[in-house]
């Protein structure tokens, strides 16, 4: 058994000063004020010395890290675990490997590696995959490979699920021919459907919601905007409580005031912090390769040679600090980084909160919100005495 004590515990119901979390095996078995939690003799005690004991972050949209590209042709499970270790050092306890638009064969290859890597030990837990594309509007492709964009196909989805049953989330443009049938069919197969890289009108988004769409890919980025007479894609997303909105909190993709607006409209339960991180996350700034294309990273901005913004080098802990700096209460920011992503992909019964019976996915933060310790399913996978950015 492990007892994590001596800090403020953030639970779904309240914040517990001088709290304790008791872990047995993979699960949380007790949570409460330290004086009221019976710690068995012989248990390992981790005293966080006045820090915060919080749910581990869940990054449901990231393309790689530490030089590893989830679309890469020569990837190994060891490569993926290296990325997972980097993510754990920044407080992420679970994630979806996001596969960007690629040829049918390359997409299947990437999804097959995800399937084979699920359950591998070390670092953040790989929960499965998100398919960001290939069913996008060419006029909103952004950094996606435009030459591989195509129409939605349930037959292709079934091929994906054959090689990767852990596919959990698919992003697409609802205005494409066949999109509504795809959304309904994919929802029936248990997937979460997201509007992204789209110029869908308000009415087209409403039709997609009726078909089963519940998610939005990096709100305001690579989508139709907001106008008081015609809401377009982003306005439609903001108008519907059913839709959970991903947000990239590097303050390059979104202005801090836009973050506050989204938070006020959506609330912590429908606003999900993501990184949309590229393989260059964790590498020195400069030029890097991403799926055969050259990207440049300068002052956190990731660009293709033509100036197109291509994801981020954000980490979840930095995103959390940015949320708090924008005026979002810490408890709400933690919900956006953990419980909301978990609920959006149907895993709230296992993850995303510090509660009895759930996986013991914890992050310990100091008063400056720097990661001190990361626990994945009851195992400490990362520990630092300082800023993990220095790793």
mmCIF file of C-alpha atoms in Angstrom:
data_model
loop_
_atom_site.group_PDB
_atom_site.id
_atom_site.type_symbol
_atom_site.label_atom_id
_atom_site.label_comp_id
_atom_site.label_asym_id
_atom_site.label_seq_id
_atom_site.Cartn_x
_atom_site.Cartn_y
_atom_site.Cartn_z
ATOM 1 C CA UNK A 1 0.000 0.000 0.000
ATOM 2 C CA UNK A 2 0.986 3.607 -0.609
ATOM 3 C CA UNK A 3 -0.316 6.614 1.326
ATOM 4 C CA UNK A 4 0.085 10.030 -0.292
ATOM 5 C CA UNK A 5 -0.346 12.587 2.488
ATOM 6 C CA UNK A 6 0.351 16.125 3.637
ATOM 7 C CA UNK A 7 -1.224 18.192 0.891
ATOM 8 C CA UNK A 8 -4.512 19.517 -0.429
ATOM 9 C CA UNK A 9 -6.397 16.720 -2.182
ATOM 10 C CA UNK A 10 -8.618 17.670 -5.118
ATOM 11 C CA UNK A 11 -11.627 15.347 -5.335
ATOM 12 C CA UNK A 12 -14.773 15.668 -7.485
ATOM 13 C CA UNK A 13 -16.731 16.951 -4.492
ATOM 14 C CA UNK A 14 -14.300 19.172 -2.612
ATOM 15 C CA UNK A 15 -10.765 20.205 -1.777
ATOM 16 C CA UNK A 16 -9.391 18.504 1.342
ATOM 17 C CA UNK A 17 -6.630 20.409 3.193
ATOM 18 C CA UNK A 18 -4.022 18.166 4.845
ATOM 19 C CA UNK A 19 -5.572 15.234 3.049
ATOM 20 C CA UNK A 20 -4.530 11.669 2.377
ATOM 21 C CA UNK A 21 -4.998 9.249 -0.512
ATOM 22 C CA UNK A 22 -4.543 5.539 0.175
ATOM 23 C CA UNK A 23 -3.601 3.348 -2.776
ATOM 24 C CA UNK A 24 -3.739 -0.431 -2.925
ATOM 25 C CA UNK A 25 -2.626 -2.109 -6.120
ATOM 26 C CA UNK A 26 -3.930 -0.108 -9.069
ATOM 27 C CA UNK A 27 -6.778 1.603 -7.245
ATOM 28 C CA UNK A 28 -7.562 4.371 -4.791
ATOM 29 C CA UNK A 29 -9.091 2.769 -1.693
ATOM 30 C CA UNK A 30 -9.467 5.746 0.672
ATOM 31 C CA UNK A 31 -9.571 9.538 0.404
ATOM 32 C CA UNK A 32 -10.114 12.050 3.175
ATOM 33 C CA UNK A 33 -8.562 14.278 5.814
ATOM 34 C CA UNK A 34 -5.271 12.776 6.972
ATOM 35 C CA UNK A 35 -6.490 12.381 10.527
ATOM 36 C CA UNK A 36 -9.415 10.251 9.333
ATOM 37 C CA UNK A 37 -7.633 7.890 6.928
ATOM 38 C CA UNK A 38 -6.262 4.779 8.624
ATOM 39 C CA UNK A 39 -2.820 4.123 7.171
ATOM 40 C CA UNK A 40 -1.795 0.471 7.659
ATOM 41 C CA UNK A 41 1.485 -0.373 9.331
ATOM 42 C CA UNK A 42 4.097 -0.992 6.686
ATOM 43 C CA UNK A 43 2.506 1.222 4.049
ATOM 44 C CA UNK A 44 4.843 3.438 2.051
ATOM 45 C CA UNK A 45 4.128 7.045 3.024
ATOM 46 C CA UNK A 46 4.756 9.846 0.542
ATOM 47 C CA UNK A 47 4.543 13.243 2.264
ATOM 48 C CA UNK A 48 3.992 16.005 -0.280
ATOM 49 C CA UNK A 49 4.797 18.717 2.275
ATOM 50 C CA UNK A 50 2.005 21.155 1.578
ATOM 51 C CA UNK A 51 1.667 20.550 -2.135
ATOM 52 C CA UNK A 52 -1.371 19.557 -4.152
ATOM 53 C CA UNK A 53 -2.534 15.957 -4.661
ATOM 54 C CA UNK A 54 -4.524 15.994 -7.878
ATOM 55 C CA UNK A 55 -5.888 13.706 -10.571
ATOM 56 C CA UNK A 56 -3.274 12.894 -13.189
ATOM 57 C CA UNK A 57 -3.690 14.718 -16.469
ATOM 58 C CA UNK A 58 -5.278 12.993 -19.475
ATOM 59 C CA UNK A 59 -4.084 14.278 -22.861
ATOM 60 C CA UNK A 60 -6.565 13.054 -25.467
ATOM 61 C CA UNK A 61 -4.966 14.940 -28.373
ATOM 62 C CA UNK A 62 -1.220 14.694 -28.943
ATOM 63 C CA UNK A 63 0.816 13.653 -31.990
ATOM 64 C CA UNK A 64 4.067 12.723 -30.293
ATOM 65 C CA UNK A 65 6.828 13.885 -27.970
ATOM 66 C CA UNK A 66 10.551 13.559 -27.343
ATOM 67 C CA UNK A 67 11.190 13.102 -31.065
ATOM 68 C CA UNK A 68 8.605 10.327 -31.489
ATOM 69 C CA UNK A 69 5.894 10.853 -34.133
ATOM 70 C CA UNK A 70 2.790 8.689 -33.750
ATOM 71 C CA UNK A 71 2.492 8.694 -37.571
ATOM 72 C CA UNK A 72 6.100 7.608 -38.057
ATOM 73 C CA UNK A 73 6.798 4.740 -40.458
ATOM 74 C CA UNK A 74 9.520 3.049 -38.406
ATOM 75 C CA UNK A 75 8.127 3.399 -34.904
ATOM 76 C CA UNK A 76 8.601 0.763 -32.249
ATOM 77 C CA UNK A 77 6.860 0.207 -28.944
ATOM 78 C CA UNK A 78 10.048 1.428 -27.257
ATOM 79 C CA UNK A 79 9.742 4.725 -29.164
ATOM 80 C CA UNK A 80 6.191 5.157 -27.971
ATOM 81 C CA UNK A 81 7.157 4.427 -24.376
ATOM 82 C CA UNK A 82 9.878 7.092 -24.611
ATOM 83 C CA UNK A 83 7.188 9.617 -25.498
ATOM 84 C CA UNK A 84 5.037 8.263 -22.657
ATOM 85 C CA UNK A 85 7.884 8.754 -20.176
ATOM 86 C CA UNK A 86 8.301 12.373 -21.257
ATOM 87 C CA UNK A 87 4.595 12.981 -20.832
ATOM 88 C CA UNK A 88 4.613 11.417 -17.357
ATOM 89 C CA UNK A 89 7.386 13.778 -16.272
ATOM 90 C CA UNK A 90 4.934 16.592 -16.983
ATOM 91 C CA UNK A 91 2.051 15.115 -15.011
ATOM 92 C CA UNK A 92 0.227 13.232 -17.756
ATOM 93 C CA UNK A 93 -0.912 9.826 -16.524
ATOM 94 C CA UNK A 94 -2.812 8.718 -19.633
ATOM 95 C CA UNK A 95 -3.176 9.779 -23.249
ATOM 96 C CA UNK A 96 -4.509 9.015 -26.699
ATOM 97 C CA UNK A 97 -1.950 8.742 -29.492
ATOM 98 C CA UNK A 98 -3.356 10.996 -32.192
ATOM 99 C CA UNK A 99 -2.895 9.791 -35.758
ATOM 100 C CA UNK A 100 -3.000 12.614 -38.294
ATOM 101 C CA UNK A 101 -4.272 12.416 -41.870
ATOM 102 C CA UNK A 102 -2.278 9.899 -43.898
ATOM 103 C CA UNK A 103 -2.729 7.316 -46.633
ATOM 104 C CA UNK A 104 -4.982 4.344 -45.803
ATOM 105 C CA UNK A 105 -1.980 2.049 -45.396
ATOM 106 C CA UNK A 106 -0.040 4.495 -43.220
ATOM 107 C CA UNK A 107 -3.076 5.100 -41.006
ATOM 108 C CA UNK A 108 -3.563 1.365 -40.448
ATOM 109 C CA UNK A 109 0.136 0.942 -39.681
ATOM 110 C CA UNK A 110 0.072 3.710 -37.070
ATOM 111 C CA UNK A 111 -3.091 2.349 -35.450
ATOM 112 C CA UNK A 112 -1.642 -1.154 -35.360
ATOM 113 C CA UNK A 113 1.348 0.096 -33.347
ATOM 114 C CA UNK A 114 -0.982 1.817 -30.900
ATOM 115 C CA UNK A 115 -2.878 -1.438 -30.409
ATOM 116 C CA UNK A 116 0.328 -3.379 -29.785
ATOM 117 C CA UNK A 117 1.627 -0.738 -27.366
ATOM 118 C CA UNK A 118 -1.495 -0.533 -25.189
ATOM 119 C CA UNK A 119 -0.623 -2.056 -21.831
ATOM 120 C CA UNK A 120 3.140 -1.567 -22.163
ATOM 121 C CA UNK A 121 4.757 -0.565 -18.875
ATOM 122 C CA UNK A 122 6.513 2.701 -18.145
ATOM 123 C CA UNK A 123 5.417 6.317 -18.270
ATOM 124 C CA UNK A 124 1.927 7.583 -18.969
ATOM 125 C CA UNK A 125 -0.658 4.946 -19.835
ATOM 126 C CA UNK A 126 -1.582 4.666 -23.505
ATOM 127 C CA UNK A 127 -5.373 4.408 -23.635
ATOM 128 C CA UNK A 128 -5.728 4.056 -27.390
ATOM 129 C CA UNK A 129 -5.929 6.374 -30.361
ATOM 130 C CA UNK A 130 -7.609 9.411 -31.790
ATOM 131 C CA UNK A 131 -7.909 9.666 -35.585
ATOM 132 C CA UNK A 132 -7.575 13.349 -36.453
ATOM 133 C CA UNK A 133 -8.657 13.006 -40.056
ATOM 134 C CA UNK A 134 -8.640 12.129 -42.883
ATOM 135 C CA UNK A 135 -12.234 13.323 -43.306
ATOM 136 C CA UNK A 136 -11.638 17.067 -43.339
ATOM 137 C CA UNK A 137 -12.600 20.092 -45.396
ATOM 138 C CA UNK A 138 -9.636 20.897 -47.689
ATOM 139 C CA UNK A 139 -10.187 24.606 -47.009
ATOM 140 C CA UNK A 140 -9.589 23.992 -43.290
ATOM 141 C CA UNK A 141 -6.834 21.388 -43.561
ATOM 142 C CA UNK A 142 -4.288 23.426 -41.634
ATOM 143 C CA UNK A 143 -1.176 21.287 -41.154
ATOM 144 C CA UNK A 144 -2.984 18.077 -42.170
ATOM 145 C CA UNK A 145 -1.709 16.313 -45.315
ATOM 146 C CA UNK A 146 -4.181 17.656 -47.885
ATOM 147 C CA UNK A 147 -3.261 15.038 -50.490
ATOM 148 C CA UNK A 148 -4.691 12.300 -48.267
ATOM 149 C CA UNK A 149 -8.023 13.921 -47.375
ATOM 150 C CA UNK A 150 -11.022 11.805 -48.344
ATOM 151 C CA UNK A 151 -14.725 11.253 -47.728
ATOM 152 C CA UNK A 152 -15.967 9.515 -44.590
ATOM 153 C CA UNK A 153 -16.103 5.744 -44.923
ATOM 154 C CA UNK A 154 -17.546 3.332 -42.373
ATOM 155 C CA UNK A 155 -15.803 0.526 -44.242
ATOM 156 C CA UNK A 156 -12.469 2.232 -43.535
ATOM 157 C CA UNK A 157 -13.490 2.745 -39.904
ATOM 158 C CA UNK A 158 -14.122 -0.988 -39.573
ATOM 159 C CA UNK A 159 -10.642 -1.642 -40.977
ATOM 160 C CA UNK A 160 -9.231 0.706 -38.333
ATOM 161 C CA UNK A 161 -11.130 -1.047 -35.561
ATOM 162 C CA UNK A 162 -9.896 -4.412 -36.804
ATOM 163 C CA UNK A 163 -6.277 -3.351 -36.210
ATOM 164 C CA UNK A 164 -6.942 -1.053 -33.230
ATOM 165 C CA UNK A 165 -10.050 -1.798 -31.158
ATOM 166 C CA UNK A 166 -8.776 0.901 -28.773
ATOM 167 C CA UNK A 167 -9.601 3.690 -31.253
ATOM 168 C CA UNK A 168 -11.758 6.005 -29.136
ATOM 169 C CA UNK A 169 -12.137 9.335 -30.914
ATOM 170 C CA UNK A 170 -12.506 10.407 -34.557
ATOM 171 C CA UNK A 171 -12.435 14.007 -35.768
ATOM 172 C CA UNK A 172 -14.137 14.989 -39.035
ATOM 173 C CA UNK A 173 -15.863 17.808 -40.915
ATOM 174 C CA UNK A 174 -19.655 17.350 -40.675
ATOM 175 C CA UNK A 175 -20.296 19.197 -43.948
ATOM 176 C CA UNK A 176 -18.701 16.434 -46.032
ATOM 177 C CA UNK A 177 -20.876 14.089 -48.057
ATOM 178 C CA UNK A 178 -21.680 11.021 -45.967
ATOM 179 C CA UNK A 179 -20.555 12.604 -42.687
ATOM 180 C CA UNK A 180 -23.878 12.297 -40.865
ATOM 181 C CA UNK A 181 -24.182 8.603 -41.687
ATOM 182 C CA UNK A 182 -20.588 8.150 -40.567
ATOM 183 C CA UNK A 183 -21.212 9.938 -37.259
ATOM 184 C CA UNK A 184 -24.256 7.796 -36.508
ATOM 185 C CA UNK A 185 -22.463 4.590 -37.480
ATOM 186 C CA UNK A 186 -19.302 5.403 -35.547
ATOM 187 C CA UNK A 187 -21.329 6.383 -32.500
ATOM 188 C CA UNK A 188 -23.117 3.036 -32.685
ATOM 189 C CA UNK A 189 -19.677 1.406 -32.625
ATOM 190 C CA UNK A 190 -18.906 3.194 -29.343
ATOM 191 C CA UNK A 191 -16.674 6.020 -30.576
ATOM 192 C CA UNK A 192 -16.660 9.712 -29.676
ATOM 193 C CA UNK A 193 -17.141 11.960 -32.721
ATOM 194 C CA UNK A 194 -15.575 15.403 -32.980
ATOM 195 C CA UNK A 195 -16.017 18.340 -35.341
ATOM 196 C CA UNK A 196 -12.679 19.583 -36.583
ATOM 197 C CA UNK A 197 -10.880 21.130 -39.565
ATOM 198 C CA UNK A 198 -14.297 22.226 -40.728
ATOM 199 C CA UNK A 199 -16.286 25.096 -42.165
ATOM 200 C CA UNK A 200 -19.600 23.578 -41.152
ATOM 201 C CA UNK A 201 -22.487 25.988 -40.798
ATOM 202 C CA UNK A 202 -24.531 26.244 -37.632
ATOM 203 C CA UNK A 203 -27.226 24.034 -39.150
ATOM 204 C CA UNK A 204 -24.690 21.430 -40.258
ATOM 205 C CA UNK A 205 -23.236 21.217 -36.754
ATOM 206 C CA UNK A 206 -26.743 20.897 -35.303
ATOM 207 C CA UNK A 207 -27.427 17.996 -37.676
ATOM 208 C CA UNK A 208 -24.157 16.384 -36.599
ATOM 209 C CA UNK A 209 -25.125 16.715 -32.928
ATOM 210 C CA UNK A 210 -28.441 15.047 -33.699
ATOM 211 C CA UNK A 211 -26.491 12.204 -35.335
ATOM 212 C CA UNK A 212 -24.273 11.746 -32.266
ATOM 213 C CA UNK A 213 -21.426 14.285 -32.355
ATOM 214 C CA UNK A 214 -20.344 15.381 -28.848
ATOM 215 C CA UNK A 215 -16.841 16.844 -29.198
ATOM 216 C CA UNK A 216 -14.915 19.670 -30.887
ATOM 217 C CA UNK A 217 -11.284 19.522 -32.000
ATOM 218 C CA UNK A 218 -9.106 22.449 -30.811
ATOM 219 C CA UNK A 219 -11.899 25.023 -30.664
ATOM 220 C CA UNK A 220 -11.423 28.124 -32.867
ATOM 221 C CA UNK A 221 -8.421 26.611 -34.671
ATOM 222 C CA UNK A 222 -8.888 25.301 -38.231
ATOM 223 C CA UNK A 223 -12.637 25.906 -38.186
ATOM 224 C CA UNK A 224 -15.246 28.469 -39.149
ATOM 225 C CA UNK A 225 -15.379 31.281 -36.622
ATOM 226 C CA UNK A 226 -18.078 33.254 -34.860
ATOM 227 C CA UNK A 227 -20.319 36.007 -36.183
ATOM 228 C CA UNK A 228 -23.398 37.429 -34.526
ATOM 229 C CA UNK A 229 -25.528 36.789 -37.632
ATOM 230 C CA UNK A 230 -24.080 33.446 -38.717
ATOM 231 C CA UNK A 231 -22.438 31.454 -35.962
ATOM 232 C CA UNK A 232 -20.515 29.040 -38.194
ATOM 233 C CA UNK A 233 -18.581 26.165 -36.663
ATOM 234 C CA UNK A 234 -17.079 27.694 -33.533
ATOM 235 C CA UNK A 235 -20.260 29.547 -32.685
ATOM 236 C CA UNK A 236 -22.272 26.360 -33.050
ATOM 237 C CA UNK A 237 -19.870 24.529 -30.736
ATOM 238 C CA UNK A 238 -20.224 27.226 -28.092
ATOM 239 C CA UNK A 239 -24.005 27.139 -28.349
ATOM 240 C CA UNK A 240 -24.484 23.460 -27.517
ATOM 241 C CA UNK A 241 -23.979 22.059 -24.030
ATOM 242 C CA UNK A 242 -23.573 18.550 -25.450
ATOM 243 C CA UNK A 243 -20.270 19.443 -27.107
ATOM 244 C CA UNK A 244 -17.006 19.223 -25.167
ATOM 245 C CA UNK A 245 -14.475 21.702 -26.558
ATOM 246 C CA UNK A 246 -10.770 20.895 -26.778
ATOM 247 C CA UNK A 247 -8.528 23.897 -26.106
ATOM 248 C CA UNK A 248 -4.800 24.311 -26.765
ATOM 249 C CA UNK A 249 -3.547 26.386 -23.841
ATOM 250 C CA UNK A 250 -0.181 27.629 -25.107
ATOM 251 C CA UNK A 251 -1.493 31.190 -25.680
ATOM 252 C CA UNK A 252 -0.394 30.897 -29.288
ATOM 253 C CA UNK A 253 -3.533 29.119 -30.453
ATOM 254 C CA UNK A 254 -5.879 31.065 -28.160
ATOM 255 C CA UNK A 255 -5.790 34.542 -26.620
ATOM 256 C CA UNK A 256 -6.166 34.476 -22.803
ATOM 257 C CA UNK A 257 -9.446 36.385 -23.120
ATOM 258 C CA UNK A 258 -10.739 33.730 -25.533
ATOM 259 C CA UNK A 259 -9.854 31.120 -22.919
ATOM 260 C CA UNK A 260 -11.907 32.965 -20.318
ATOM 261 C CA UNK A 261 -14.850 33.240 -22.717
ATOM 262 C CA UNK A 262 -14.770 29.508 -23.459
ATOM 263 C CA UNK A 263 -14.549 28.731 -19.745
ATOM 264 C CA UNK A 264 -17.547 30.929 -18.952
ATOM 265 C CA UNK A 265 -19.661 29.440 -21.735
ATOM 266 C CA UNK A 266 -18.665 25.800 -21.386
ATOM 267 C CA UNK A 267 -17.712 25.517 -17.734
ATOM 268 C CA UNK A 268 -15.064 23.080 -16.501
ATOM 269 C CA UNK A 269 -17.210 20.080 -17.408
ATOM 270 C CA UNK A 270 -17.234 20.845 -21.141
ATOM 271 C CA UNK A 271 -13.796 22.398 -21.680
ATOM 272 C CA UNK A 272 -10.910 19.961 -22.143
ATOM 273 C CA UNK A 273 -7.257 20.943 -21.956
ATOM 274 C CA UNK A 274 -5.161 19.316 -24.694
ATOM 275 C CA UNK A 275 -1.624 19.809 -25.950
ATOM 276 C CA UNK A 276 -1.903 18.961 -29.681
ATOM 277 C CA UNK A 277 1.817 18.408 -29.171
ATOM 278 C CA UNK A 278 4.083 17.439 -32.045
ATOM 279 C CA UNK A 279 7.179 15.191 -31.937
ATOM 280 C CA UNK A 280 9.330 18.260 -31.224
ATOM 281 C CA UNK A 281 7.824 18.610 -27.743
ATOM 282 C CA UNK A 282 10.736 18.119 -25.366
ATOM 283 C CA UNK A 283 13.397 18.803 -28.012
ATOM 284 C CA UNK A 284 15.504 21.954 -28.458
ATOM 285 C CA UNK A 285 14.025 24.724 -30.565
ATOM 286 C CA UNK A 286 15.016 24.842 -34.225
ATOM 287 C CA UNK A 287 14.223 22.676 -37.243
ATOM 288 C CA UNK A 288 12.770 19.182 -36.954
ATOM 289 C CA UNK A 289 11.131 16.546 -39.145
ATOM 290 C CA UNK A 290 7.436 15.723 -38.795
ATOM 291 C CA UNK A 291 6.134 12.905 -40.970
ATOM 292 C CA UNK A 292 8.507 13.822 -43.785
ATOM 293 C CA UNK A 293 7.886 17.562 -43.500
ATOM 294 C CA UNK A 294 10.166 20.216 -42.067
ATOM 295 C CA UNK A 295 8.856 22.150 -39.068
ATOM 296 C CA UNK A 296 10.453 25.041 -37.227
ATOM 297 C CA UNK A 297 10.031 25.696 -33.511
ATOM 298 C CA UNK A 298 10.738 29.197 -32.211
ATOM 299 C CA UNK A 299 9.530 30.531 -28.847
ATOM 300 C CA UNK A 300 6.979 27.737 -28.656
ATOM 301 C CA UNK A 301 5.506 28.425 -32.104
ATOM 302 C CA UNK A 302 5.546 25.415 -34.458
ATOM 303 C CA UNK A 303 5.317 26.214 -38.182
ATOM 304 C CA UNK A 304 5.604 24.564 -41.572
ATOM 305 C CA UNK A 305 7.803 26.291 -44.185
ATOM 306 C CA UNK A 306 4.751 28.168 -45.548
ATOM 307 C CA UNK A 307 4.000 29.613 -42.103
ATOM 308 C CA UNK A 308 1.107 27.282 -41.259
ATOM 309 C CA UNK A 309 0.896 26.635 -37.513
ATOM 310 C CA UNK A 310 1.478 22.908 -36.985
ATOM 311 C CA UNK A 311 0.410 21.892 -33.506
ATOM 312 C CA UNK A 312 2.383 22.828 -30.424
ATOM 313 C CA UNK A 313 5.196 21.844 -28.094
ATOM 314 C CA UNK A 314 2.939 22.330 -25.089
ATOM 315 C CA UNK A 315 2.913 20.055 -22.048
ATOM 316 C CA UNK A 316 -0.143 19.487 -19.879
ATOM 317 C CA UNK A 317 1.420 21.011 -16.768
ATOM 318 C CA UNK A 318 2.287 24.191 -18.632
ATOM 319 C CA UNK A 319 -1.240 24.285 -20.008
ATOM 320 C CA UNK A 320 -2.569 23.992 -16.461
ATOM 321 C CA UNK A 321 -0.404 26.888 -15.297
ATOM 322 C CA UNK A 322 -1.613 28.955 -18.254
ATOM 323 C CA UNK A 323 -5.224 28.255 -17.311
ATOM 324 C CA UNK A 324 -4.606 29.433 -13.768
ATOM 325 C CA UNK A 325 -2.758 32.526 -14.994
ATOM 326 C CA UNK A 326 -5.861 33.372 -17.056
ATOM 327 C CA UNK A 327 -7.904 33.453 -13.864
ATOM 328 C CA UNK A 328 -9.354 29.941 -13.948
ATOM 329 C CA UNK A 329 -9.589 28.492 -10.392
ATOM 330 C CA UNK A 330 -7.154 25.629 -9.849
ATOM 331 C CA UNK A 331 -9.906 23.123 -9.106
ATOM 332 C CA UNK A 332 -11.662 23.971 -12.378
ATOM 333 C CA UNK A 333 -8.378 23.823 -14.299
ATOM 334 C CA UNK A 334 -7.689 20.347 -12.913
ATOM 335 C CA UNK A 335 -11.160 19.234 -13.999
ATOM 336 C CA UNK A 336 -10.396 20.479 -17.519
ATOM 337 C CA UNK A 337 -7.126 18.536 -17.511
ATOM 338 C CA UNK A 338 -8.457 15.245 -16.146
ATOM 339 C CA UNK A 339 -12.142 14.587 -15.450
ATOM 340 C CA UNK A 340 -13.499 16.305 -18.557
ATOM 341 C CA UNK A 341 -11.233 14.485 -21.026
ATOM 342 C CA UNK A 342 -11.995 11.193 -19.274
ATOM 343 C CA UNK A 343 -15.731 11.742 -19.505
ATOM 344 C CA UNK A 344 -15.549 12.853 -23.123
ATOM 345 C CA UNK A 345 -14.132 9.485 -24.231
ATOM 346 C CA UNK A 346 -16.239 7.371 -21.898
ATOM 347 C CA UNK A 347 -13.641 6.579 -19.231
ATOM 348 C CA UNK A 348 -14.907 8.578 -16.249
ATOM 349 C CA UNK A 349 -15.804 5.315 -14.496
ATOM 350 C CA UNK A 350 -12.080 4.476 -14.375
ATOM 351 C CA UNK A 351 -10.094 7.683 -14.612
ATOM 352 C CA UNK A 352 -9.970 11.442 -14.266
ATOM 353 C CA UNK A 353 -10.747 11.893 -10.563
ATOM 354 C CA UNK A 354 -9.288 11.130 -7.150
ATOM 355 C CA UNK A 355 -12.011 8.840 -5.811
ATOM 356 C CA UNK A 356 -12.335 5.405 -4.256
ATOM 357 C CA UNK A 357 -12.422 2.598 -6.774
ATOM 358 C CA UNK A 358 -10.854 4.575 -9.609
ATOM 359 C CA UNK A 359 -7.380 4.045 -11.025
ATOM 360 C CA UNK A 360 -4.686 5.565 -8.833
ATOM 361 C CA UNK A 361 -3.576 8.122 -11.426
ATOM 362 C CA UNK A 362 -2.167 11.012 -9.407
ATOM 363 C CA UNK A 363 0.004 14.049 -9.910
ATOM 364 C CA UNK A 364 1.641 15.919 -7.043
ATOM 365 C CA UNK A 365 2.224 19.619 -7.670
ATOM 366 C CA UNK A 366 4.085 22.147 -5.560
ATOM 367 C CA UNK A 367 2.698 25.594 -4.773
ATOM 368 C CA UNK A 368 4.057 26.874 -8.098
ATOM 369 C CA UNK A 369 2.176 24.084 -9.924
ATOM 370 C CA UNK A 370 5.384 22.335 -10.913
ATOM 371 C CA UNK A 371 5.140 18.555 -11.139
ATOM 372 C CA UNK A 372 6.861 16.762 -8.258
ATOM 373 C CA UNK A 373 5.550 13.224 -8.670
ATOM 374 C CA UNK A 374 3.445 11.264 -11.150
ATOM 375 C CA UNK A 375 1.689 8.008 -10.262
ATOM 376 C CA UNK A 376 0.105 5.784 -12.911
ATOM 377 C CA UNK A 377 -2.269 3.077 -11.690
ATOM 378 C CA UNK A 378 -0.568 2.936 -8.315
ATOM 379 C CA UNK A 379 3.033 3.014 -9.542
ATOM 380 C CA UNK A 380 5.268 6.067 -9.203
ATOM 381 C CA UNK A 381 6.647 6.562 -12.713
ATOM 382 C CA UNK A 382 8.229 10.002 -12.334
ATOM 383 C CA UNK A 383 9.604 11.982 -9.427
ATOM 384 C CA UNK A 384 11.453 15.282 -9.390
ATOM 385 C CA UNK A 385 12.615 17.766 -6.805
ATOM 386 C CA UNK A 386 12.438 20.713 -9.191
ATOM 387 C CA UNK A 387 10.943 21.855 -12.458
ATOM 388 C CA UNK A 388 10.449 18.934 -14.891
ATOM 389 C CA UNK A 389 11.102 21.356 -17.726
ATOM 390 C CA UNK A 390 14.767 20.925 -16.763
ATOM 391 C CA UNK A 391 14.680 17.191 -17.480
#
